[in-house]
GROMACS .gro file of C-alpha atoms in nm:
model
  258
    1MET     CA    1 -11.751  -0.517  -6.418
    2ARG     CA    2 -11.571  -0.846  -6.366
    3ASN     CA    3 -11.286  -0.720  -6.575
    4HIS     CA    4 -11.272  -0.401  -6.375
    5ARG     CA    5 -11.271  -0.599  -6.048
    6LYS     CA    6 -11.012  -0.834  -6.182
    7HIS     CA    7 -10.791  -0.542  -6.275
    8THR     CA    8 -10.850  -0.392  -5.937
    9VAL     CA    9 -10.749  -0.716  -5.764
   10LEU     CA   10 -10.446  -0.748  -5.980
   11ALA     CA   11 -10.348  -0.390  -5.911
   12ALA     CA   12 -10.396  -0.446  -5.539
   13ALA     CA   13 -10.183  -0.761  -5.557
   14ALA     CA   14  -9.916  -0.577  -5.750
   15ILE     CA   15  -9.916  -0.297  -5.494
   16ALA     CA   16  -9.894  -0.551  -5.213
   17ALA     CA   17  -9.608  -0.731  -5.386
   18LEU     CA   18  -9.433  -0.401  -5.446
   19SER     CA   19  -9.487  -0.305  -5.085
   20LEU     CA   20  -9.339  -0.635  -4.969
   21GLY     CA   21  -9.043  -0.588  -5.204
   22LEU     CA   22  -8.990  -0.241  -5.073
   23THR     CA   23  -9.016  -0.366  -4.716
   24ALA     CA   24  -8.765  -0.638  -4.795
   25CYS     CA   25  -8.537  -0.383  -4.955
   26GLY     CA   26  -8.575  -0.152  -4.656
   27GLY     CA   27  -8.492  -0.442  -4.427
   28GLY     CA   28  -8.184  -0.512  -4.637
   29ASP     CA   29  -8.075  -0.151  -4.610
   30GLY     CA   30  -8.132  -0.160  -4.233
   31ALA     CA   31  -7.926  -0.477  -4.197
   32SER     CA   32  -7.664  -0.329  -4.419
   33GLY     CA   33  -7.678  -0.014  -4.209
   34ALA     CA   34  -7.654  -0.220  -3.897
   35LYS     CA   35  -7.364  -0.406  -4.048
   36ASP     CA   36  -7.206  -0.076  -4.151
   37ALA     CA   37  -7.269   0.061  -3.804
   38GLY     CA   38  -7.123  -0.254  -3.657
   39SER     CA   39  -6.825  -0.222  -3.887
   40ALA     CA   40  -6.789   0.142  -3.796
   41SER     CA   41  -6.818   0.056  -3.434
   42SER     CA   42  -6.565  -0.224  -3.485
   43ALA     CA   43  -6.342   0.017  -3.670
   44GLN     CA   44  -6.371   0.266  -3.387
   45THR     CA   45  -6.309  -0.010  -3.137
   46SER     CA   46  -6.021  -0.123  -3.350
   47ALA     CA   47  -5.905   0.233  -3.380
   48GLY     CA   48  -5.947   0.272  -3.008
   49THR     CA   49  -5.752  -0.043  -2.955
   50GLY     CA   50  -5.497   0.088  -3.199
   51ASP     CA   51  -5.481   0.408  -2.995
   52ASN     CA   52  -5.456   0.208  -2.679
   53GLY     CA   53  -5.199  -0.009  -2.855
   54THR     CA   54  -5.017   0.303  -2.956
   55ALA     CA   55  -5.049   0.428  -2.602
   56GLY     CA   56  -4.931   0.085  -2.496
   57GLY     CA   57  -4.644   0.123  -2.741
   58GLY     CA   58  -4.572   0.461  -2.590
   59THR     CA   59  -4.589   0.306  -2.248
   60ALA     CA   60  -4.357   0.036  -2.369
   61ASP     CA   61  -4.122   0.305  -2.500
   62GLN     CA   62  -4.149   0.492  -2.174
   63THR     CA   63  -4.100   0.167  -1.985
   64SER     CA   64  -3.806   0.098  -2.209
   65ALA     CA   65  -3.678   0.446  -2.145
   66LYS     CA   66  -3.738   0.401  -1.776
   67SER     CA   67  -3.568   0.066  -1.806
   68GLY     CA   68  -3.270   0.233  -1.969
   69SER     CA   69  -3.273   0.497  -1.701
   70GLY     CA   70  -3.316   0.220  -1.449
   71SER     CA   71  -3.018   0.045  -1.596
   72THR     CA   72  -2.816   0.361  -1.578
   73GLY     CA   73  -2.940   0.409  -1.227
   74GLY     CA   74  -2.870   0.044  -1.167
   75SER     CA   75  -2.513   0.085  -1.278
   76THR     CA   76  -2.485   0.380  -1.044
   77SER     CA   77  -2.692   0.268  -0.750
   78GLY     CA   78  -2.700  -0.104  -0.799
   79GLY     CA   79  -3.047  -0.178  -0.940
   80SER     CA   80  -3.174  -0.523  -1.039
   81ALA     CA   81  -3.000  -0.701  -1.328
   82THR     CA   82  -2.757  -0.426  -1.406
   83GLY     CA   83  -2.694  -0.404  -1.035
   84GLY     CA   84  -2.506  -0.732  -1.062
   85SER     CA   85  -2.265  -0.577  -1.306
   86THR     CA   86  -2.253  -0.269  -1.084
   87ALA     CA   87  -2.168  -0.484  -0.790
   88GLY     CA   88  -1.883  -0.618  -1.003
   89GLY     CA   89  -1.779  -0.260  -1.077
   90SER     CA   90  -1.792  -0.176  -0.711
   91THR     CA   91  -1.590  -0.482  -0.633
   92GLY     CA   92  -1.342  -0.382  -0.901
   93SER     CA   93  -1.324  -0.037  -0.752
   94THR     CA   94  -1.281  -0.183  -0.409
   95GLY     CA   95  -1.008  -0.403  -0.552
   96GLY     CA   96  -0.840  -0.093  -0.695
   97SER     CA   97  -0.860   0.075  -0.356
   98LYS     CA   98  -0.715  -0.233  -0.192
   99SER     CA   99  -0.446  -0.237  -0.455
  100GLY     CA  100  -0.391   0.129  -0.382
  101SER     CA  101  -0.370   0.021  -0.021
  102THR     CA  102  -0.123  -0.251  -0.150
  103GLY     CA  103   0.074   0.056  -0.283
  104SER     CA  104   0.048   0.218   0.061
  105THR     CA  105   0.168  -0.116   0.229
  106GLY     CA  106   0.485  -0.082  -0.008
  107SER     CA  107   0.538   0.268   0.113
  108THR     CA  108   0.505   0.149   0.471
  109GLY     CA  109   0.775  -0.110   0.397
  110GLN     CA  110   1.017   0.169   0.302
  111ASN     CA  111   0.936   0.362   0.620
  112SER     CA  112   0.989   0.056   0.836
  113SER     CA  113   1.321  -0.003   0.657
  114ALA     CA  114   1.422   0.354   0.743
  115LYS     CA  115   1.317   0.291   1.105
  116ALA     CA  116   1.484  -0.046   1.146
  117PRO     CA  117   1.515  -0.158   1.510
  118ALA     CA  118   1.835  -0.089   1.701
  119CYS     CA  119   2.104  -0.353   1.654
  120ALA     CA  120   2.140  -0.572   1.963
  121TYR     CA  121   2.464  -0.740   2.072
  122GLY     CA  122   2.346  -1.070   1.919
  123ASP     CA  123   2.295  -0.899   1.580
  124ILE     CA  124   2.648  -0.768   1.536
  125LYS     CA  125   2.994  -0.919   1.502
  126VAL     CA  126   3.280  -0.680   1.594
  127THR     CA  127   3.643  -0.722   1.489
  128ALA     CA  128   3.950  -0.503   1.548
  129ALA     CA  129   4.243  -0.424   1.319
  130LYS     CA  130   4.552  -0.210   1.380
  131ALA     CA  131   4.589   0.108   1.176
  132ASP     CA  132   4.877   0.115   0.932
  133GLU     CA  133   5.117   0.308   1.156
  134VAL     CA  134   5.410   0.251   1.391
  135PRO     CA  135   5.379   0.265   1.684
  136THR     CA  136   5.012   0.171   1.692
  137GLU     CA  137   4.801   0.462   1.807
  138HIS     CA  138   4.469   0.364   1.646
  139ILE     CA  139   4.259   0.060   1.575
  140VAL     CA  140   3.960   0.031   1.345
  141LEU     CA  141   3.652  -0.153   1.470
  142THR     CA  142   3.434  -0.320   1.208
  143ALA     CA  143   3.075  -0.405   1.306
  144THR     CA  144   2.900  -0.644   1.066
  145ASN     CA  145   2.527  -0.709   1.074
  146THR     CA  146   2.482  -1.087   1.106
  147SER     CA  147   2.114  -1.080   1.206
  148GLY     CA  148   1.969  -1.149   0.860
  149ARG     CA  149   1.758  -0.829   0.872
  150SER     CA  150   1.821  -0.454   0.876
  151CYS     CA  151   1.907  -0.287   1.205
  152THR     CA  152   2.020   0.058   1.316
  153LEU     CA  153   2.365   0.090   1.470
  154LEU     CA  154   2.326   0.372   1.717
  155GLU     CA  155   2.583   0.624   1.841
  156TYR     CA  156   2.934   0.484   1.903
  157PRO     CA  157   3.094   0.171   2.054
  158LEU     CA  158   3.099   0.160   2.434
  159ILE     CA  159   3.449   0.021   2.490
  160ALA     CA  160   3.590  -0.129   2.807
  161PHE     CA  161   3.965  -0.207   2.794
  162GLY     CA  162   3.948  -0.427   3.100
  163PRO     CA  163   3.682  -0.562   3.338
  164ILE     CA  164   3.348  -0.397   3.256
  165GLN     CA  165   3.277  -0.303   3.618
  166THR     CA  166   3.606  -0.117   3.668
  167ALA     CA  167   3.721  -0.013   3.320
  168LYS     CA  168   3.734   0.356   3.236
  169ASP     CA  169   3.467   0.482   2.998
  170ILE     CA  170   3.616   0.574   2.661
  171PRO     CA  171   3.474   0.911   2.547
  172ALA     CA  172   3.341   0.974   2.195
  173VAL     CA  173   3.474   1.242   1.959
  174ALA     CA  174   3.179   1.468   1.873
  175LYS     CA  175   3.305   1.575   1.529
  176SER     CA  176   3.290   1.218   1.404
  177LYS     CA  177   2.913   1.188   1.457
  178PRO     CA  178   2.745   1.128   1.116
  179ALA     CA  179   2.453   1.341   0.999
  180LYS     CA  180   2.223   1.041   0.951
  181LEU     CA  181   2.153   0.719   1.137
  182VAL     CA  182   2.357   0.419   1.031
  183VAL     CA  183   2.111   0.154   0.910
  184LEU     CA  184   2.280  -0.172   0.822
  185LYS     CA  185   2.121  -0.422   0.588
  186ALA     CA  186   2.197  -0.787   0.650
  187GLY     CA  187   2.571  -0.849   0.598
  188GLU     CA  188   2.664  -0.480   0.577
  189PRO     CA  189   2.951  -0.333   0.787
  190ALA     CA  190   3.004  -0.006   0.971
  191TYR     CA  191   3.332   0.132   1.112
  192ALA     CA  192   3.462   0.326   1.408
  193ASN     CA  193   3.811   0.472   1.448
  194VAL     CA  194   3.953   0.432   1.801
  195ARG     CA  195   4.262   0.596   1.950
  196VAL     CA  196   4.430   0.360   2.195
  197ALA     CA  197   4.750   0.548   2.275
  198LEU     CA  198   4.959   0.857   2.195
  199GLY     CA  199   5.259   0.661   2.072
  200GLY     CA  200   5.486   0.778   2.355
  201ALA     CA  201   5.752   0.558   2.512
  202HIS     CA  202   5.668   0.659   2.865
  203GLU     CA  203   5.291   0.629   2.857
  204ASP     CA  204   5.106   0.439   3.119
  205ASN     CA  205   5.013   0.161   2.881
  206LYS     CA  206   4.875  -0.180   2.950
  207VAL     CA  207   4.867  -0.475   2.716
  208VAL     CA  208   4.516  -0.585   2.621
  209LYS     CA  209   4.450  -0.923   2.460
  210GLU     CA  210   4.074  -0.876   2.440
  211PHE     CA  211   3.820  -0.611   2.533
  212ASN     CA  212   3.445  -0.557   2.552
  213VAL     CA  213   3.220  -0.354   2.325
  214ASN     CA  214   2.862  -0.264   2.414
  215LEU     CA  215   2.605  -0.111   2.181
  216PHE     CA  216   2.347   0.161   2.234
  217ALA     CA  217   1.972   0.107   2.255
  218PRO     CA  218   1.727   0.396   2.195
  219GLN     CA  219   1.704   0.461   2.572
  220GLY     CA  220   2.075   0.426   2.648
  221PRO     CA  221   2.339   0.150   2.670
  222ALA     CA  222   2.205  -0.186   2.555
  223GLU     CA  223   2.231  -0.504   2.751
  224GLY     CA  224   2.485  -0.763   2.650
  225SER     CA  225   2.852  -0.723   2.573
  226ILE     CA  226   3.051  -0.830   2.269
  227VAL     CA  227   3.396  -0.970   2.344
  228VAL     CA  228   3.648  -0.856   2.082
  229LYS     CA  229   3.988  -1.018   2.037
  230ALA     CA  230   4.279  -0.777   2.005
  231PRO     CA  231   4.491  -0.797   1.688
  232ALA     CA  232   4.788  -1.034   1.697
  233GLY     CA  233   5.036  -0.940   1.964
  234GLY     CA  234   4.779  -0.751   2.168
  235LEU     CA  235   4.732  -0.375   2.211
  236ALA     CA  236   4.926  -0.129   2.421
  237VAL     CA  237   4.641   0.084   2.556
  238ASP     CA  238   4.660   0.414   2.745
  239GLU     CA  239   4.310   0.454   2.887
  240ALA     CA  240   4.374   0.819   2.968
  241ALA     CA  241   4.443   0.894   2.601
  242ALA     CA  242   4.183   0.661   2.451
  243LYS     CA  243   3.898   0.805   2.242
  244THR     CA  244   3.646   0.658   2.001
  245GLY     CA  245   3.471   0.781   1.693
  246TYR     CA  246   3.104   0.718   1.606
  247TRP     CA  247   2.986   0.432   1.391
  248THR     CA  248   2.991   0.533   1.024
  249TYR     CA  249   2.953   0.368   0.685
  250GLU     CA  250   3.316   0.450   0.601
  251LEU     CA  251   3.602   0.631   0.771
  252ARG     CA  252   3.618   0.996   0.665
  253ASN     CA  253   3.911   1.234   0.637
  254GLY     CA  254   3.892   1.500   0.905
  255ALA     CA  255   3.588   1.367   1.092
  256ASP     CA  256   3.761   1.045   1.191
  257GLU     CA  257   4.108   1.187   1.240
  258PHE     CA  258   4.186   1.253   1.605
   0.00000   0.00000   0.00000
């Protein structure tokens, strides 16, 4: 009986110990499960973070793409950092346009040269020389631009062989009028052929030691008169026969023969 009870107690103790061991083992599995669950959860969280990170990476790529597009836009419309370089481009382009304008200013210079102001009496020096003929029927007037700038010598010389108030007007010969305006650069000459007599012995001539030449302005005769000395020995002038040609760069056969 004692042995039986002893065995019973021992069996009960063994069962209890086994039960405790099993409980401990179950607890270990639970902790391990919890740890595994925690790991899984961490992994998911990590994975989620990785996804978010990937999404963040995508966002970064998109941002980068937007940034690139922004930089392109910047170069076009002047956005932030690239806008600075765009501003430079715009400035460069403005500079080009100004330069182009500098090209237009050159063009304008040529036009203004073609439309040089009319020569005034203070701009021109006039001298007279006898033509190579006997008796003297013609003289050649040379008008030289002494102004230091270009000017336009208009029409023909207004000649007075005597006092300006009473002298007869000397008419111009229409056929000698040049096709283009005579624009003289500084120091350049122009010429006019002038008939002073017919070479006859019985003409009503008068001896002229000096005479006056006026120029034309765009609206008509210009103010101021240039006094021209006659060639040595003076000129025998028949005012009734006198005629003048137009100012021209050089005397021409036919046009300046009258």
